[in-house]
Amino acid sequence: MTTQVLGVSERSLRLAKQYIDAGDVVAFHTETVYGLGADARSDAAVKHIFELKGRPQNNPLIVHVHREFDITSLVDFIPPYAELLAKAYLPGPLTMVYPSSNKVSGLVSCGLNTLAVRVPSSETAQAFLRAVDIPIAAPSANLSKHISPVTAQHVFEDFSGRIPLILDGGKCEGGIESTVLDCTGETPLILRAGLVTQEMIASVAGSCGVYVPKEGEQPRSPGMAYKHYAPKCRTAFFSPEELERAKALYLEEEERGGVPCFFCEDALIRSLDGFRALDLGSSGEEMANRLYELLHRGEEEATLLIGICPKERGGVYEGVLNRLTRAFGG
Ligand code: TXA
Ligand code: MG
């Protein structure tokens, strides 16, 4: 199979609809990362997504719909706070988990009685979702455990020859996956941190918790259980206080003939004169935007990536730190 990479046009949307109607998988741009989409109502199509990614069978998928789609047809109950949040932040990088009305394949939620629903703001995603006009199940378009894709080229590298079409919308500006928010309780609960932050949710919903799995408990967002976003090269991770140890490791790697490279925030770059370094930038938003792109570049260019943890906490940093620690193995 040849994999076509096409921008949005009448022709590419017609092709996308043909592939989706035939039960095939189409990759598409969103404002967070690229998605690997298929008909959420079809067992066979959803199964195909899991097979393509090599994804564990107990890690549920998010259903994507366009902005005019009637979400009440997919879920049993939408609490008032969720309606307020939807008004404030959708379309956008916020996925909301509701009690499911079982209108899509049971494989989407892996047997859970809830359904995660997302309305992406990307114009490419909206055009695709309008063209097919059905709920599209879509995980990030990377092989399971590999770095999430923020360009069509990243998707191509993981799936060329295995999917018919990538809808290219350019680089994903958000850069990290959507916030996953449990909306089945009295108050909202963040299952996966992202660009819509705890502070932003609390300011609309009145309050917002962050789910922390207890020791030995099955996590509520099963995807968070896995080592994830891992580059193919070796990695090491240090706090800013451990910079001297990190430099020693860098020099050791160089002596062995390897290619070490730092991976850190802009404020540290000045103290790394003469060392190779990838610059994550200075704000949480900038770091989210650059994170996966730089991880992709790092795994191409380095044999050892040495991450240094950013100093700030709160806001978008929480999502960035979550991805960073999981990419670098904690
Ligand atoms: O930004 C995004 O969300 C991207 C783009 C493509 O939309 N998608 C994405 O999908 O990141 P994926 O499959 O890589 O991550 C989905 C996350 C996983 O952590 C999964 O466990 C969680 O959402 N999830 C899905 N359905 C759930 C449910 N019913 N209850 C709790 N967590 C759920
Ligand atoms: Mg993913």
Coordinates of C-alpha atoms and ligand atoms in Angstrom, one line a residue:
M1 CA 0.0 0.0 0.0
T2 CA 1.3 3.5 -0.8
T3 CA 0.6 6.2 1.8
Q4 CA -0.5 9.5 0.3
V5 CA 0.2 12.7 2.2
L6 CA -2.3 15.3 1.2
G7 CA -3.4 18.7 2.4
V8 CA -7.2 19.4 2.8
S9 CA -8.9 19.7 -0.6
E10 CA -12.2 18.4 -2.1
R11 CA -10.3 15.5 -3.5
S12 CA -8.5 14.5 -0.3
L13 CA -11.6 14.8 1.8
R14 CA -13.5 12.6 -0.7
L15 CA -10.7 10.0 -0.5
A16 CA -10.7 10.2 3.3
K17 CA -14.4 9.5 3.4
Q18 CA -14.0 6.6 1.0
Y19 CA -11.3 5.0 3.1
I20 CA -13.2 5.5 6.4
D21 CA -16.5 4.1 4.9
A22 CA -14.5 1.1 3.8
G23 CA -13.3 0.5 7.4
D24 CA -9.8 1.8 6.8
V25 CA -7.6 4.1 8.9
V26 CA -6.8 7.7 8.0
A27 CA -4.3 9.9 9.9
F28 CA -5.2 13.5 10.4
H29 CA -3.8 16.7 11.8
T30 CA -5.2 18.1 15.1
E31 CA -4.1 21.1 17.2
T32 CA -2.4 18.8 19.7
V33 CA -0.8 15.8 17.8
Y34 CA -1.7 13.8 14.7
G35 CA -4.5 11.2 15.2
L36 CA -5.0 7.8 13.6
G37 CA -8.7 7.7 12.9
A38 CA -11.3 5.0 12.0
D39 CA -15.1 4.5 12.2
A40 CA -15.8 4.3 15.9
R41 CA -19.0 2.3 15.3
S42 CA -17.2 -0.5 13.6
D43 CA -15.5 -3.3 15.6
A44 CA -13.3 -4.3 12.7
A45 CA -12.1 -0.7 12.0
V46 CA -11.4 0.0 15.7
K47 CA -9.5 -3.3 16.0
H48 CA -7.4 -2.3 13.0
I49 CA -6.3 0.8 14.9
F50 CA -5.1 -1.3 17.9
E51 CA -3.2 -3.7 15.5
L52 CA -1.5 -0.9 13.6
K53 CA -0.2 0.8 16.7
G54 CA 0.6 -2.4 18.7
R55 CA -1.5 -0.8 21.4
P56 CA -2.4 -2.8 24.6
Q57 CA -6.1 -4.0 24.5
N58 CA -6.9 -2.3 27.8
N59 CA -6.0 1.3 26.7
P60 CA -9.2 3.0 25.5
L61 CA -9.5 5.4 22.6
I62 CA -10.9 8.9 22.3
V63 CA -13.9 9.6 19.9
H64 CA -13.5 12.7 17.8
V65 CA -16.5 14.7 16.4
H66 CA -17.0 17.9 14.5
R67 CA -18.3 21.0 16.3
E68 CA -21.9 20.6 15.1
F69 CA -22.1 16.9 16.0
D70 CA -24.7 16.1 18.6
I71 CA -22.7 14.7 21.5
T72 CA -25.8 13.8 23.5
S73 CA -26.4 10.9 21.1
L74 CA -23.1 9.3 22.3
V75 CA -23.3 9.7 26.0
D76 CA -25.8 9.2 28.8
F77 CA -25.4 12.2 30.9
I78 CA -23.6 15.6 30.7
P79 CA -23.4 17.4 34.0
P80 CA -24.0 21.2 34.1
Y81 CA -20.3 22.0 34.8
A82 CA -19.3 20.0 31.7
E83 CA -21.7 22.1 29.6
L84 CA -20.0 25.3 30.9
L85 CA -16.5 23.8 30.2
A86 CA -17.6 22.9 26.6
K87 CA -18.9 26.4 26.0
A88 CA -15.6 27.9 27.3
Y89 CA -13.0 25.6 25.8
L90 CA -14.5 23.6 22.8
P91 CA -13.5 23.1 20.1
G92 CA -10.1 22.7 21.6
P93 CA -7.5 20.5 23.4
L94 CA -9.9 19.2 26.0
T95 CA -11.2 15.6 26.0
M96 CA -14.2 14.9 28.3
V97 CA -15.1 11.5 29.7
Y98 CA -18.9 10.8 30.1
P99 CA -21.0 7.8 30.9
S100 CA -21.4 6.0 27.6
S101 CA -24.7 5.3 25.8
N102 CA -22.9 2.4 24.0
K103 CA -23.6 3.8 20.5
V104 CA -20.0 3.1 19.3
S105 CA -18.1 -0.1 19.2
G106 CA -17.4 -1.5 22.7
L107 CA -13.7 -1.9 21.7
V108 CA -13.3 1.9 21.8
S109 CA -13.6 2.1 25.6
C110 CA -12.1 -1.4 26.1
G111 CA -15.1 -2.5 28.2
L112 CA -15.3 0.6 30.4
N113 CA -18.8 2.1 30.8
T114 CA -17.5 5.6 29.9
L115 CA -16.6 7.3 26.6
A116 CA -14.0 9.9 26.0
V117 CA -15.1 12.6 23.5
R118 CA -13.1 15.3 21.9
V119 CA -13.9 18.2 19.5
P120 CA -10.6 19.3 18.0
S121 CA -10.2 22.9 16.9
S122 CA -7.8 22.2 14.0
E123 CA -9.4 23.3 10.7
T124 CA -8.0 20.1 9.0
A125 CA -9.6 17.9 11.7
Q126 CA -12.9 19.8 11.5
A127 CA -12.9 19.4 7.7
F128 CA -12.2 15.7 7.9
L129 CA -14.8 15.1 10.7
R130 CA -17.5 17.1 8.8
A131 CA -16.7 15.2 5.6
V132 CA -17.2 11.8 7.3
D133 CA -19.9 13.0 9.7
I134 CA -19.6 10.0 12.0
P135 CA -17.7 9.6 15.4
I136 CA -14.0 8.8 14.6
A137 CA -12.0 6.8 17.2
A138 CA -8.4 8.1 17.1
P139 CA -5.4 7.6 19.3
S140 CA -2.2 9.6 18.6
A141 CA -0.7 8.4 15.3
N142 CA 2.5 6.9 16.6
L143 CA 3.5 3.3 17.2
S144 CA 2.6 2.4 20.8
K145 CA 5.3 3.7 23.2
H146 CA 7.0 5.8 20.5
I147 CA 7.1 9.6 20.5
S148 CA 3.8 11.3 19.5
P149 CA 3.7 12.8 16.0
V150 CA 3.5 16.6 15.5
T151 CA 4.2 16.6 11.7
A152 CA 2.8 14.5 8.8
Q153 CA 6.4 13.3 8.4
H154 CA 6.5 11.8 11.9
V155 CA 3.3 9.8 11.0
F156 CA 4.8 8.7 7.8
E157 CA 7.9 7.4 9.5
D158 CA 5.8 5.2 11.8
F159 CA 3.1 4.1 9.3
S160 CA 4.3 4.5 5.7
G161 CA 3.0 1.6 3.6
R162 CA 0.5 0.6 6.3
I163 CA -2.2 3.3 6.0
P164 CA -3.6 4.8 2.8
L165 CA -3.8 8.5 3.7
I166 CA -2.3 11.2 6.0
L167 CA -4.3 14.5 6.0
D168 CA -1.5 17.0 6.4
G169 CA -2.3 20.2 8.3
G170 CA 1.3 21.2 9.0
K171 CA 3.0 21.2 12.4
C172 CA 0.7 20.7 15.4
E173 CA 0.9 24.0 17.4
G174 CA -0.3 22.7 20.7
G175 CA 2.3 20.0 20.7
I176 CA 1.1 17.7 23.6
E177 CA -2.0 15.6 23.7
S178 CA -5.3 17.0 25.0
T179 CA -6.3 17.3 28.7
V180 CA -8.4 14.2 29.6
L181 CA -11.1 15.2 32.1
D182 CA -13.4 12.8 33.9
C183 CA -16.9 14.4 33.8
T184 CA -18.7 11.4 35.5
G185 CA -18.5 12.8 39.1
E186 CA -19.8 15.7 41.1
T187 CA -16.7 17.7 40.1
P188 CA -14.3 17.4 37.2
L189 CA -11.1 15.4 37.6
I190 CA -8.0 15.6 35.4
L191 CA -6.9 12.2 34.2
R192 CA -4.2 13.5 31.9
A193 CA -2.7 17.0 32.1
G194 CA -2.6 19.1 28.9
L195 CA -3.0 22.5 27.5
V196 CA -6.4 23.2 29.2
T197 CA -5.0 23.5 32.7
Q198 CA -6.4 22.7 36.1
E199 CA -6.5 26.5 36.8
M200 CA -8.5 27.1 33.6
I201 CA -11.0 24.3 34.4
A202 CA -11.5 25.4 38.0
S203 CA -12.1 29.0 37.0
V204 CA -15.2 27.8 34.9
A205 CA -16.3 24.7 36.9
G206 CA -15.7 26.1 40.4
S207 CA -13.2 23.4 41.3
C208 CA -11.1 20.7 39.6
G209 CA -9.3 17.7 41.0
V210 CA -6.2 15.9 39.6
Y211 CA -6.4 12.1 39.7
V212 CA -3.4 10.4 41.3
P213 CA -3.6 6.6 41.1
K214 CA -3.1 4.9 44.5
E215 CA -0.3 2.3 44.9
G216 CA -1.3 -0.9 43.0
E217 CA -4.6 0.6 41.7
Q218 CA -5.7 0.2 38.1
P219 CA -5.3 3.8 36.8
R220 CA -8.6 5.5 35.7
S221 CA -6.9 6.6 32.4
P222 CA -5.2 3.4 31.5
G223 CA -2.9 5.0 29.0
M224 CA -1.0 6.7 31.9
A225 CA 0.2 3.3 33.1
Y226 CA 2.7 2.8 30.4
K227 CA 6.2 4.1 29.7
H228 CA 5.5 6.3 26.8
Y229 CA 6.8 8.8 24.2
A230 CA 10.1 7.0 24.4
P231 CA 12.8 8.1 21.9
K232 CA 14.8 5.2 20.3
C233 CA 18.2 6.5 21.7
R234 CA 19.2 6.1 25.4
T235 CA 18.0 8.7 27.8
A236 CA 18.9 10.0 31.3
F237 CA 17.1 12.5 33.4
F238 CA 18.4 15.0 36.1
S239 CA 17.1 17.8 38.3
P240 CA 18.7 21.2 37.7
E241 CA 20.6 20.8 40.9
E242 CA 22.4 17.7 39.4
L243 CA 23.8 19.6 36.4
E244 CA 27.4 18.8 37.2
R245 CA 26.6 15.1 37.3
A246 CA 24.8 15.4 34.0
K247 CA 27.8 17.2 32.4
A248 CA 30.0 14.3 33.7
L249 CA 27.8 11.8 32.0
Y250 CA 27.8 13.9 28.8
L251 CA 31.6 13.9 28.7
E252 CA 31.7 10.1 29.4
E253 CA 29.4 9.4 26.5
E254 CA 31.6 11.6 24.2
E255 CA 34.7 9.8 25.3
R256 CA 33.1 6.5 24.3
G257 CA 32.5 7.8 20.8
G258 CA 28.8 8.5 21.3
V259 CA 26.8 11.7 20.6
P260 CA 25.3 13.1 23.8
C261 CA 22.9 16.0 23.7
F262 CA 21.2 18.0 26.5
F263 CA 17.4 18.5 26.4
C264 CA 16.5 21.4 28.6
E265 CA 14.7 24.8 29.1
D266 CA 16.1 28.0 27.7
A267 CA 17.3 29.4 31.0
L268 CA 19.9 26.6 31.3
I269 CA 21.3 26.9 27.8
R270 CA 23.7 29.6 29.0
S271 CA 25.4 27.3 31.5
L272 CA 25.9 24.7 28.7
D273 CA 28.3 26.6 26.6
G274 CA 30.2 24.2 24.4
F275 CA 27.7 21.3 24.9
R276 CA 25.2 20.1 22.4
A277 CA 21.7 21.0 23.6
L278 CA 18.1 21.1 22.3
D279 CA 16.3 24.2 23.6
L280 CA 12.8 23.6 24.9
G281 CA 12.1 27.3 25.3
S282 CA 10.9 29.3 28.3
S283 CA 7.2 29.2 28.8
G284 CA 5.0 26.1 29.4
E285 CA 3.2 26.7 26.1
E286 CA 6.5 27.0 24.2
M287 CA 7.8 23.8 25.8
A288 CA 4.6 21.9 24.9
N289 CA 4.9 23.2 21.3
R290 CA 8.5 22.1 20.9
L291 CA 8.6 18.9 23.1
Y292 CA 7.8 16.1 20.7
E293 CA 9.5 17.8 17.7
L294 CA 12.7 18.0 19.6
L295 CA 12.4 14.5 20.9
H296 CA 12.1 13.3 17.3
R297 CA 15.1 15.4 16.4
G298 CA 17.0 14.2 19.4
E299 CA 16.6 10.5 18.6
E300 CA 17.8 11.1 15.1
E301 CA 20.9 13.0 16.1
A302 CA 22.0 11.7 19.5
T303 CA 23.0 8.4 21.0
L304 CA 22.2 9.7 24.5
L305 CA 19.6 12.4 25.4
I306 CA 20.2 14.0 28.7
G307 CA 17.0 15.7 30.0
I308 CA 17.1 18.4 32.7
C309 CA 13.8 18.9 34.5
P310 CA 12.3 22.4 34.1
K311 CA 12.0 24.4 37.3
E312 CA 8.4 25.8 37.1
R313 CA 5.3 24.0 38.2
G314 CA 1.5 24.5 37.6
G315 CA -0.4 25.5 34.5
V316 CA 0.8 23.9 31.2
Y317 CA 4.1 22.8 32.9
E318 CA 2.2 20.0 34.5
G319 CA 1.4 18.5 31.1
V320 CA 4.9 19.1 29.9
L321 CA 6.5 17.5 33.0
N322 CA 4.2 14.5 32.7
R323 CA 5.3 13.8 29.1
L324 CA 9.0 14.6 29.8
T325 CA 9.3 12.3 32.8
R326 CA 7.6 9.5 30.9
A327 CA 9.7 10.0 27.8
F328 CA 12.9 10.0 29.9
G329 CA 11.8 7.1 32.0
G330 CA 11.2 9.1 35.2
Ligands
TXA1 O1 -4.8 15.2 21.8 C1 -5.2 14.0 21.9 O2 -6.0 13.6 22.8 C2 -4.8 13.1 20.7 C3 -5.4 13.6 19.4 C4 -5.1 12.6 18.3 O3 -6.7 13.8 19.6 N1 -5.2 11.7 21.0 C5 -4.6 11.0 22.0 O4 -5.1 9.7 22.1 O5 -3.7 11.4 22.7 P1 -4.3 8.5 22.9 O6 -5.1 7.3 22.5 O7 -2.9 8.6 22.6 O8 -4.6 8.9 24.4 C6 -5.9 8.7 24.9 C7 -5.9 8.8 26.4 C8 -5.3 7.6 27.0 O9 -4.5 8.0 28.2 C9 -6.6 6.8 27.5 O10 -6.3 5.9 28.5 C10 -7.5 7.9 27.8 O11 -7.3 8.9 26.9 N2 -8.9 7.5 27.7 C11 -9.6 7.2 26.6 N3 -10.9 6.8 26.9 C12 -11.0 6.9 28.2 C13 -12.0 6.6 29.2 N4 -13.2 6.2 28.8 N5 -11.8 6.8 30.5 C14 -10.6 7.2 30.9 N6 -9.5 7.5 30.1 C15 -9.7 7.3 28.8
MG2 MG -0.8 8.4 22.6

